[in-house]
Short mmCIF file of C-alpha atoms in Angstrom, two decimals:
data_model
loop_
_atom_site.label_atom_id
_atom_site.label_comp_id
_atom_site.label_asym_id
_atom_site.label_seq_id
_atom_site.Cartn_x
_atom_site.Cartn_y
_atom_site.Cartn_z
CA UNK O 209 -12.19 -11.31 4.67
CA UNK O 210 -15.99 -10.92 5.27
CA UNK O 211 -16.37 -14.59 4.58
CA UNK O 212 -15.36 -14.13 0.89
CA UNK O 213 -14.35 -17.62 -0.62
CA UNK O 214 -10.93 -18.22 -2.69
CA UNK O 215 -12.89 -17.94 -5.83
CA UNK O 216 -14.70 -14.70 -5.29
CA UNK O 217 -11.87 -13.26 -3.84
CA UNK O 218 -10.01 -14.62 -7.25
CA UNK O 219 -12.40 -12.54 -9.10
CA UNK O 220 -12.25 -9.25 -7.93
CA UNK O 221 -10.04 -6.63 -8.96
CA UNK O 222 -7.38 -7.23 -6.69
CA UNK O 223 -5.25 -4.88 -4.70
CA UNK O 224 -6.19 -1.20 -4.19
CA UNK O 225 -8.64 0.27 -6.85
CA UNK O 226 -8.77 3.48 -6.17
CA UNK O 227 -11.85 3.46 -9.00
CA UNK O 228 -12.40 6.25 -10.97
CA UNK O 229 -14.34 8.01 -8.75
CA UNK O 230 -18.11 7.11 -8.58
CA UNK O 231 -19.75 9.21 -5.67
CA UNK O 232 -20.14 5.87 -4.13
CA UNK O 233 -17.37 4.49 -3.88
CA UNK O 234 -14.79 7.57 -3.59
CA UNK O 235 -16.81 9.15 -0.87
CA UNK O 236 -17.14 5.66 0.96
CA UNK O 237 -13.26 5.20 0.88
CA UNK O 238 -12.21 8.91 1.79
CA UNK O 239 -14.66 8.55 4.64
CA UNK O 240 -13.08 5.37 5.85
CA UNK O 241 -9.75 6.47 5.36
CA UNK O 242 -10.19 9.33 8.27
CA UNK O 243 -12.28 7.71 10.19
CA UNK O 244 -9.22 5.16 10.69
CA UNK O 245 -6.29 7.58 10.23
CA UNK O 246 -7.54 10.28 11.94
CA UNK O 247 -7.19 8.83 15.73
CA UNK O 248 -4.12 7.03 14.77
CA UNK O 249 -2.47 10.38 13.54
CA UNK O 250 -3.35 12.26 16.83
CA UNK O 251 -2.01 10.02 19.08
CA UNK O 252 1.42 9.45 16.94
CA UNK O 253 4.08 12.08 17.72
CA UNK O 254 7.24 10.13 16.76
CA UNK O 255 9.18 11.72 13.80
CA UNK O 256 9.01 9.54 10.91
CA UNK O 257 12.77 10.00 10.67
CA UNK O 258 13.15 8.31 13.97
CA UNK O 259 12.01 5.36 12.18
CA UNK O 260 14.99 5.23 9.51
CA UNK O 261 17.81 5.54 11.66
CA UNK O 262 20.11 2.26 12.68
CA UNK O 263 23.19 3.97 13.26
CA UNK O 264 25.82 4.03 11.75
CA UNK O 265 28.17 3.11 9.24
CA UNK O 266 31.86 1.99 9.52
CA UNK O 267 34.16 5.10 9.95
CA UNK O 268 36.15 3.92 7.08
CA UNK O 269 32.95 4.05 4.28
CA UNK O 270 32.16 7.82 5.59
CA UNK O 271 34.65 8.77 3.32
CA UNK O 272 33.45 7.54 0.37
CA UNK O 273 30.36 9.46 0.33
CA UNK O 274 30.68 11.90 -2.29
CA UNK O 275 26.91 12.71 -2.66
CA UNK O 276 25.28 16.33 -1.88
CA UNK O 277 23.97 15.78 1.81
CA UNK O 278 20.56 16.00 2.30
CA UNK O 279 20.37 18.87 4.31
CA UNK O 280 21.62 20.89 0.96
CA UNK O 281 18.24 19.85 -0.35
CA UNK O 282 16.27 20.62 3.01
CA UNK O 283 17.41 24.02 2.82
CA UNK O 284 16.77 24.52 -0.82
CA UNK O 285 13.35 23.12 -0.44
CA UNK O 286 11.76 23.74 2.84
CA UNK O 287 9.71 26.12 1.98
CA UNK O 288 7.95 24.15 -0.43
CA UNK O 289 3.93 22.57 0.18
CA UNK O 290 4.22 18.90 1.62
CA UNK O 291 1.82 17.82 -1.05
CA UNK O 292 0.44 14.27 0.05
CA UNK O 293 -2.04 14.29 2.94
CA UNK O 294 -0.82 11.24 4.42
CA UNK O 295 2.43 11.53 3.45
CA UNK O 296 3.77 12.69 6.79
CA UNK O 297 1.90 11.76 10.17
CA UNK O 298 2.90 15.10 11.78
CA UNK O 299 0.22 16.16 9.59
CA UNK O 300 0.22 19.47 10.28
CA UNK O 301 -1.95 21.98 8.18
CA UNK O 302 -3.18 18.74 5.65
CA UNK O 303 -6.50 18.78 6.29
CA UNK O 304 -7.32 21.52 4.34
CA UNK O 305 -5.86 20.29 1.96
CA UNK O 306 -8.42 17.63 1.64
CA UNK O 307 -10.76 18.87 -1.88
CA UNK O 308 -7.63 18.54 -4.11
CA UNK O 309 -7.98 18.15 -7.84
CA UNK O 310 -7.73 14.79 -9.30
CA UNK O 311 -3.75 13.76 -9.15
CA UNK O 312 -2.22 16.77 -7.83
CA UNK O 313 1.45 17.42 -9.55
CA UNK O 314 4.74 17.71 -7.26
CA UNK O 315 6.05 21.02 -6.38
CA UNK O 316 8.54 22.51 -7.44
CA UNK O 317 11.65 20.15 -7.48
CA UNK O 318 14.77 21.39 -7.96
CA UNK O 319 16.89 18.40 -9.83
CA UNK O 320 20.83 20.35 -10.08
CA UNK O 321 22.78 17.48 -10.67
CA UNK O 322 21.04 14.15 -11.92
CA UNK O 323 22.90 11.92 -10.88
CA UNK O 324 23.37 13.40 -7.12
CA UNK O 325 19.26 14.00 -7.23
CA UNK O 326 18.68 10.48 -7.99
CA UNK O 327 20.47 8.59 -5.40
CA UNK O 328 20.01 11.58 -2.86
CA UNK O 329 16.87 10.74 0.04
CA UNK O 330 14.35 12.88 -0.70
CA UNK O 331 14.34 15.47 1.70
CA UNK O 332 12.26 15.37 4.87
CA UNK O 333 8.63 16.48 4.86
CA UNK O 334 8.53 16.51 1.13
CA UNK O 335 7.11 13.98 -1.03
CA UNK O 336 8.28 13.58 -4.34
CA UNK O 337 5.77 12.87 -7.20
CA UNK O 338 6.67 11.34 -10.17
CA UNK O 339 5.36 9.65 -13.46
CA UNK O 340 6.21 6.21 -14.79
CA UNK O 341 5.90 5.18 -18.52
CA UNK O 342 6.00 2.18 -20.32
CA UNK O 343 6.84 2.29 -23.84
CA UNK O 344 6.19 -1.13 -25.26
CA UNK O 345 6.52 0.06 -29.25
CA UNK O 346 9.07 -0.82 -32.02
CA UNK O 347 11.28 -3.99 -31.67
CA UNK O 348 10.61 -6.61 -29.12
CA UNK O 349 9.74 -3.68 -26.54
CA UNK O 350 6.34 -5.65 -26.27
CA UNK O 351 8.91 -8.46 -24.46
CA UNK O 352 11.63 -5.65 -23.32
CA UNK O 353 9.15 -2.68 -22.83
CA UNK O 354 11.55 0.52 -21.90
CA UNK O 355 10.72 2.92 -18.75
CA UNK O 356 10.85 6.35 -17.95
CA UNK O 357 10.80 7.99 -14.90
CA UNK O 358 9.90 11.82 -14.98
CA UNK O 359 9.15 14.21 -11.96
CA UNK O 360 4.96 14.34 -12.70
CA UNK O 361 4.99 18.32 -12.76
CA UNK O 362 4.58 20.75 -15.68
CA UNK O 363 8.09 20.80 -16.49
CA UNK O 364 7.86 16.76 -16.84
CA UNK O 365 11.84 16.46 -16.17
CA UNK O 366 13.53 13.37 -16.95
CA UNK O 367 14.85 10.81 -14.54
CA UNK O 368 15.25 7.69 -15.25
CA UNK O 369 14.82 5.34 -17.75
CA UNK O 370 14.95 1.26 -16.99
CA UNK O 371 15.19 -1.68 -19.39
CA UNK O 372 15.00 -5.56 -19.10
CA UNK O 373 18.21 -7.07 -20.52
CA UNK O 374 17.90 -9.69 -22.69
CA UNK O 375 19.68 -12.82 -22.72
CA UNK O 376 20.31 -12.76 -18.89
CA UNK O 377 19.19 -16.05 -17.01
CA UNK O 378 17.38 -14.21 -14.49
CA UNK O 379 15.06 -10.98 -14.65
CA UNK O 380 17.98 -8.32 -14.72
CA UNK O 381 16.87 -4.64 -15.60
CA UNK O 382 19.74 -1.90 -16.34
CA UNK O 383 18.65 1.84 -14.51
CA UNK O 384 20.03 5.33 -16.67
CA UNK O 385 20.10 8.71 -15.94
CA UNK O 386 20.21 8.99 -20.42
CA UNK O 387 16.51 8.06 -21.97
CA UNK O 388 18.90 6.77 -24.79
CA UNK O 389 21.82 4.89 -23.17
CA UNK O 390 20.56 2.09 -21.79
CA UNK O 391 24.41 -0.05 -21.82
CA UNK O 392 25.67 -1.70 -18.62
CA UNK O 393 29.06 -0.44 -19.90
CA UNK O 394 27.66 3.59 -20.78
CA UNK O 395 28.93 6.26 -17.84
CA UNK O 396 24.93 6.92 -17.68
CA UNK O 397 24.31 3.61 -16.45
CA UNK O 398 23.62 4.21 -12.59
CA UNK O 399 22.11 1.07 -11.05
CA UNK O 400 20.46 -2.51 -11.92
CA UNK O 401 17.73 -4.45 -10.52
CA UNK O 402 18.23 -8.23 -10.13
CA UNK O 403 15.67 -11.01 -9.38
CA UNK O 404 16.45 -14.59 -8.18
CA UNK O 405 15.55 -17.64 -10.46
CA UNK O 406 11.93 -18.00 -9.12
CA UNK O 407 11.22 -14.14 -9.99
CA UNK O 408 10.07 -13.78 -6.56
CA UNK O 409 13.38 -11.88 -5.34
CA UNK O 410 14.84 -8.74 -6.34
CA UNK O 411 17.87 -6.72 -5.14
CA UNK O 412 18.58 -3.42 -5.78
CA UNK O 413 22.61 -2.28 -6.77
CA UNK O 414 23.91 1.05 -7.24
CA UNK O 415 26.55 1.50 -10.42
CA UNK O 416 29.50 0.48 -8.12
CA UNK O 417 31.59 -2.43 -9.32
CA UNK O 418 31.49 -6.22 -8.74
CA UNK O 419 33.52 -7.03 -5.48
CA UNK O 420 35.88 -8.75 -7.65
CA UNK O 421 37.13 -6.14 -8.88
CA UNK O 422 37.24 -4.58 -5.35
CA UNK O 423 40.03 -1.51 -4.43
CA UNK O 424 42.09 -1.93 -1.53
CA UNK O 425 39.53 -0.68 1.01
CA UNK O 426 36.48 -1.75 -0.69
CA UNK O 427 34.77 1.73 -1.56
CA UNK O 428 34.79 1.51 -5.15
CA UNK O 429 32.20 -2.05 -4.72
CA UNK O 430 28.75 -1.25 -5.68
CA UNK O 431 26.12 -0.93 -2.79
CA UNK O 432 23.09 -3.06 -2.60
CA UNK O 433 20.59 -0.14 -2.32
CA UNK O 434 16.98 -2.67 -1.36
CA UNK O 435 15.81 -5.81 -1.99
CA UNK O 436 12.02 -6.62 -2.78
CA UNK O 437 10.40 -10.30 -1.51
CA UNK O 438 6.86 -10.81 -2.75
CA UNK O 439 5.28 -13.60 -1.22
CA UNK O 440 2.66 -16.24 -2.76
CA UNK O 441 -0.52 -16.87 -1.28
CA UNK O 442 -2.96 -20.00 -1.60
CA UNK O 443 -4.35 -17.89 -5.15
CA UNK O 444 -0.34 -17.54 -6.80
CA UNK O 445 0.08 -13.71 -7.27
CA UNK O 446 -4.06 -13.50 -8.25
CA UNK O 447 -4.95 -12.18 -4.54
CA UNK O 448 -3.68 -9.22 -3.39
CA UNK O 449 0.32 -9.06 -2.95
CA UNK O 450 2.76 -9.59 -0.37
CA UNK O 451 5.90 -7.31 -0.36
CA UNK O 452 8.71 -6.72 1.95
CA UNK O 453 10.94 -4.52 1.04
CA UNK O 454 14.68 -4.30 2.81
CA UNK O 455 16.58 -0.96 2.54
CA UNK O 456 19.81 0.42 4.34
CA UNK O 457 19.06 2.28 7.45
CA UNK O 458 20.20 6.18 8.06
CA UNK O 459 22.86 7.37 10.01
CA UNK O 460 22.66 10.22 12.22
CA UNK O 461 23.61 12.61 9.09
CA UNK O 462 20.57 11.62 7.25
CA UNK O 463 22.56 9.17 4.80
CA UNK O 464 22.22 6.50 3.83
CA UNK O 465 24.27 3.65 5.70
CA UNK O 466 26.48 1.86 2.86
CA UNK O 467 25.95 -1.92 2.41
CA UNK O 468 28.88 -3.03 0.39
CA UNK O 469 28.33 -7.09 0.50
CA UNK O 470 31.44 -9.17 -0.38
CA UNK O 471 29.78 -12.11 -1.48
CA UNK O 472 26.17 -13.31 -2.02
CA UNK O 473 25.87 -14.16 1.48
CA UNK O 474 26.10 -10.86 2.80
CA UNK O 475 23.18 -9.19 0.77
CA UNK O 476 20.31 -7.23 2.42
CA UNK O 477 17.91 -11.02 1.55
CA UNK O 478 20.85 -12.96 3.55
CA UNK O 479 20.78 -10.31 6.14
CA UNK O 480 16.84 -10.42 6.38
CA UNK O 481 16.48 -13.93 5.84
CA UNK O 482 19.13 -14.43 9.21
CA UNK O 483 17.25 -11.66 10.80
CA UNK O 484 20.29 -10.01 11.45
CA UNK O 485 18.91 -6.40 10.97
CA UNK O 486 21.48 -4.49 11.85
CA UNK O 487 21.37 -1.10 9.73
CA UNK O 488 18.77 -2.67 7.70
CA UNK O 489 15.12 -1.82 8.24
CA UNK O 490 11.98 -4.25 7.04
CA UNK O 491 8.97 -2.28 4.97
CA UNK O 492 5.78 -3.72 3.65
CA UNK O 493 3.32 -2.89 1.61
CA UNK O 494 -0.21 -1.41 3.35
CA UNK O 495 -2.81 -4.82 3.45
CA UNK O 496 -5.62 -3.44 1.19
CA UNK O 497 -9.41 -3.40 2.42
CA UNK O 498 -12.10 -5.64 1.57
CA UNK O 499 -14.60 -2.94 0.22
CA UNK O 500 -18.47 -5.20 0.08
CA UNK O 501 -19.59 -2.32 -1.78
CA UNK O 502 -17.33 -2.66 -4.64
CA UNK O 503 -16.24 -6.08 -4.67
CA UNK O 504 -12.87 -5.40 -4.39
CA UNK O 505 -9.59 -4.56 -2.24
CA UNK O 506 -9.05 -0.91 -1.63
CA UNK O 507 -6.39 1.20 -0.41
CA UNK O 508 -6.81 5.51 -0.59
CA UNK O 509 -4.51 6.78 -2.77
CA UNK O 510 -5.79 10.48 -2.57
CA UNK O 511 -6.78 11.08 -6.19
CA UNK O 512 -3.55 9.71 -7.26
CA UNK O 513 -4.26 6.40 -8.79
CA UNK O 514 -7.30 6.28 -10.85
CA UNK O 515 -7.34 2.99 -12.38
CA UNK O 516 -7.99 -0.80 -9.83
CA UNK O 517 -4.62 -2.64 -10.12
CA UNK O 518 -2.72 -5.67 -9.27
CA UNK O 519 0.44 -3.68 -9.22
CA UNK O 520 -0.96 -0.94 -7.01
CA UNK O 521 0.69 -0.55 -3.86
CA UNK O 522 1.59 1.27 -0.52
CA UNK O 523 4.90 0.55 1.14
CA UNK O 524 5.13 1.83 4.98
CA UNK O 525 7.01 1.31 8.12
CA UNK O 526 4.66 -1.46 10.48
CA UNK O 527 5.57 0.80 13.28
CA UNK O 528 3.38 3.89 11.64
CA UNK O 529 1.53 2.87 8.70
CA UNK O 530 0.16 6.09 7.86
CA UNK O 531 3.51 7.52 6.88
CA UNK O 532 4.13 6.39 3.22
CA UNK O 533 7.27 5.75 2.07
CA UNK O 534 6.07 4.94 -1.73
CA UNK O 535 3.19 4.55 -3.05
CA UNK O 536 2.59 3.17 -6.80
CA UNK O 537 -0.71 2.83 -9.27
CA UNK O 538 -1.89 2.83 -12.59
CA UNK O 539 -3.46 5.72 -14.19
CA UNK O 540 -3.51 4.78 -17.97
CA UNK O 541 -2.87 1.49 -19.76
CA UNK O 542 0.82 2.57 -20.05
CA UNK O 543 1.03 5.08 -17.26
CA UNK O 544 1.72 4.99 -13.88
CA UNK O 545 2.13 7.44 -10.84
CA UNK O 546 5.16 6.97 -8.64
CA UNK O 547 5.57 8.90 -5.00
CA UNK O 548 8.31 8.57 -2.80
CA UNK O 549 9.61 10.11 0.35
CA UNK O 550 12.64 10.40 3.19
CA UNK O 551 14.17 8.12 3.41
CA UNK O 552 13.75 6.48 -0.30
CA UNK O 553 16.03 8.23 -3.29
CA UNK O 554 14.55 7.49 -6.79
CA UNK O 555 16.78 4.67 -7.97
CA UNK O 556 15.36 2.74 -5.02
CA UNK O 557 12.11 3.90 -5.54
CA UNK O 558 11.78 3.34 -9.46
CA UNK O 559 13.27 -0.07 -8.62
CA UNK O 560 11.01 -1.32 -6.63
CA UNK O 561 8.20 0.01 -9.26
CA UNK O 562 10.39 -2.14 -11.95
CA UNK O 563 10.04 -5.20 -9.97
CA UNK O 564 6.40 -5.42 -9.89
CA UNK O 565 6.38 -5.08 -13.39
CA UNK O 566 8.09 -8.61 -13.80
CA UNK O 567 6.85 -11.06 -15.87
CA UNK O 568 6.14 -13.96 -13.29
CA UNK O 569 4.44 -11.22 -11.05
CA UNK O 570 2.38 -9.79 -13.74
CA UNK O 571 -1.05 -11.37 -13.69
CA UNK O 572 -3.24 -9.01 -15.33
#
């Protein structure tokens, strides 16, 4: 971009630095964030939640859906702040909102039953804020760091915790709802991301079992909850990344439509790959902006990252890019901020955050 060469743009701090603010270069990116969002937001009217919805899902897996709906959560939380400006492009009463404190905290979230919270969408209009950490300290954690997940508010609460396994032939990281049981056999264990040979490919499974061990109508078989495809450029993984992300589409409850493959061929990356899209919808993550001032690829994070990134990103919907789905960054050496909202839950979220964390990725 701006007739930058391969090896300047090789240079730069890559993807999104949302720098600690300078005047410069946090005024020059908050003004060129409206001036580009503003228009776009005025003339979009669609409901982001228009955007999630494929259908349905076979009468027969309706059943099987034991978790609290999300309109329990709606109720319980509407009359909370939406917190994140951009967050939803109705946008209504944001722009006051615009001199906020650096890294404002969620609201209040209320998290009743973990497991149910965790795999539950987050509820419309409200984006959930959360904090990553990586603890790399004791025993090979510098090779098999360990995770956490915690709602970034004062009362910190606990999510999730994620580890690498070792001895697996691919990248294979075990997701708990217990910072201390990290088994694949332990009843806290409640999903597992799973990357191809190349490191390039991840999928996403709930803590359903293996479809050979399949029940007689199939709803005990784990669900494949997204998939993650980062794509190489002429630079490797040194530019500025390339991910897709592939989640199950909502039905017209809100849900989540269940994707129960029976083999490997009938995964979210076969379904995407054969463009057969059927309850499946395609995200990306936001293209960053050549900034000349700074060098560098931008994106406006909104005082929520603080520190220029490779593994920063933005993940939208190309049909309204200003309504973010997640959005990721570092703010410390070991710290990380994690946002999510409708239709995401925070397995699928923290997931995705796992898998740019991966060793063949990681270029910093």
């Amino acid at each position: 971009p701006h007739g930058i060469t391969p090896s300047q743009q090789y240079l730069v701090p890559h993807e999104c630095p949302l720098y600690p603010p300078t005047a410069a270069t946090s005024s020059d990116e908050e003004d060129d964030s409206d001036a580009s969002t503003k228009p776009i937001r005025s003339e979009k009217k669609k409901n982001p939640v228009s955007l999630f919805q494929t259908g349905g899902d076979p009468p027969k897996e309706k059943k099987t859906k034991k978790k609290a709906p999300p309109k329990a959560a709606e109720s319980e939380e509407e009359t909370l702040e939406t917190p994140q400006k951009n967050s939803n492009k109705k946008g209504k009463g944001k722009k006051s909102k615009k001199a906020k404190e650096e890294r404002p905290p969620s609201p209040v979230i209320e998290v009743d039953n973990l497991e149910e919270f965790v795999l539950r969408p987050a509820p419309q209009g409200v984006t959930i804020k959360c904090r990553v950490t990586r603890d790399k300290k004791g025993m090979d954690r510098g090779l098999y760091p360990t995770y956490y997940l915690h709602l970034d508010n004062d009362k910190k609460v606990f999510l999730l915790a994620g580890r690498k396994r070792k001895k697996s032939k691919t990248s294979n990281y075990l997701i708990s709802i217990d910072p201390t049981d990290l088994s694949r056999g332990g009843e806290n264990f409640i999903g597992k991301l799973r990357s191809n040979l190349m490191g390039t490919k991840f999928t996403v499974f709930d803590n359903g079992a293996n479809p050979d061990r399949a029940n007689a109508n199939w709803s005990n078989v784990r669900q494949e909850l997204s998939a993650v495809v980062y794509e190489t450029n002429v630079l490797g993984f040194k530019g500025p990344r390339k991910m897709t992300v592939i989640i199950p589409g909502m039905n017209s409850d809100n849900e989540r439509v269940p994707i129960r493959p029976r083999n490997d061929n009938d995964g979210l990356l076969m379904r995407w790959q054969n463009k057969n899209m059927d309850n499946v919808i395609e995200l990306h993550n936001k293209a960053p902006v050549w900034n000349d001032e700074t060098q560098s690829y931008v994106l406006n994070f909104h005082g929520r990252v603080t520190h220029a990134s490779v593994k920063n990103f933005q993940i939208v919907h190309s049909s309204d890019p200003d309504y973010i789905v997640m959005q990721f960054g570092r703010v410390a050496d070991d710290a990380f901020t994690m946002d999510y909202n409708y239709p995401l839950c925070a397995v699928q979220a923290f997931a995705i955050a796992l898998s740019s964390f991966d060793g063949k990725l990681a270029c910093e």
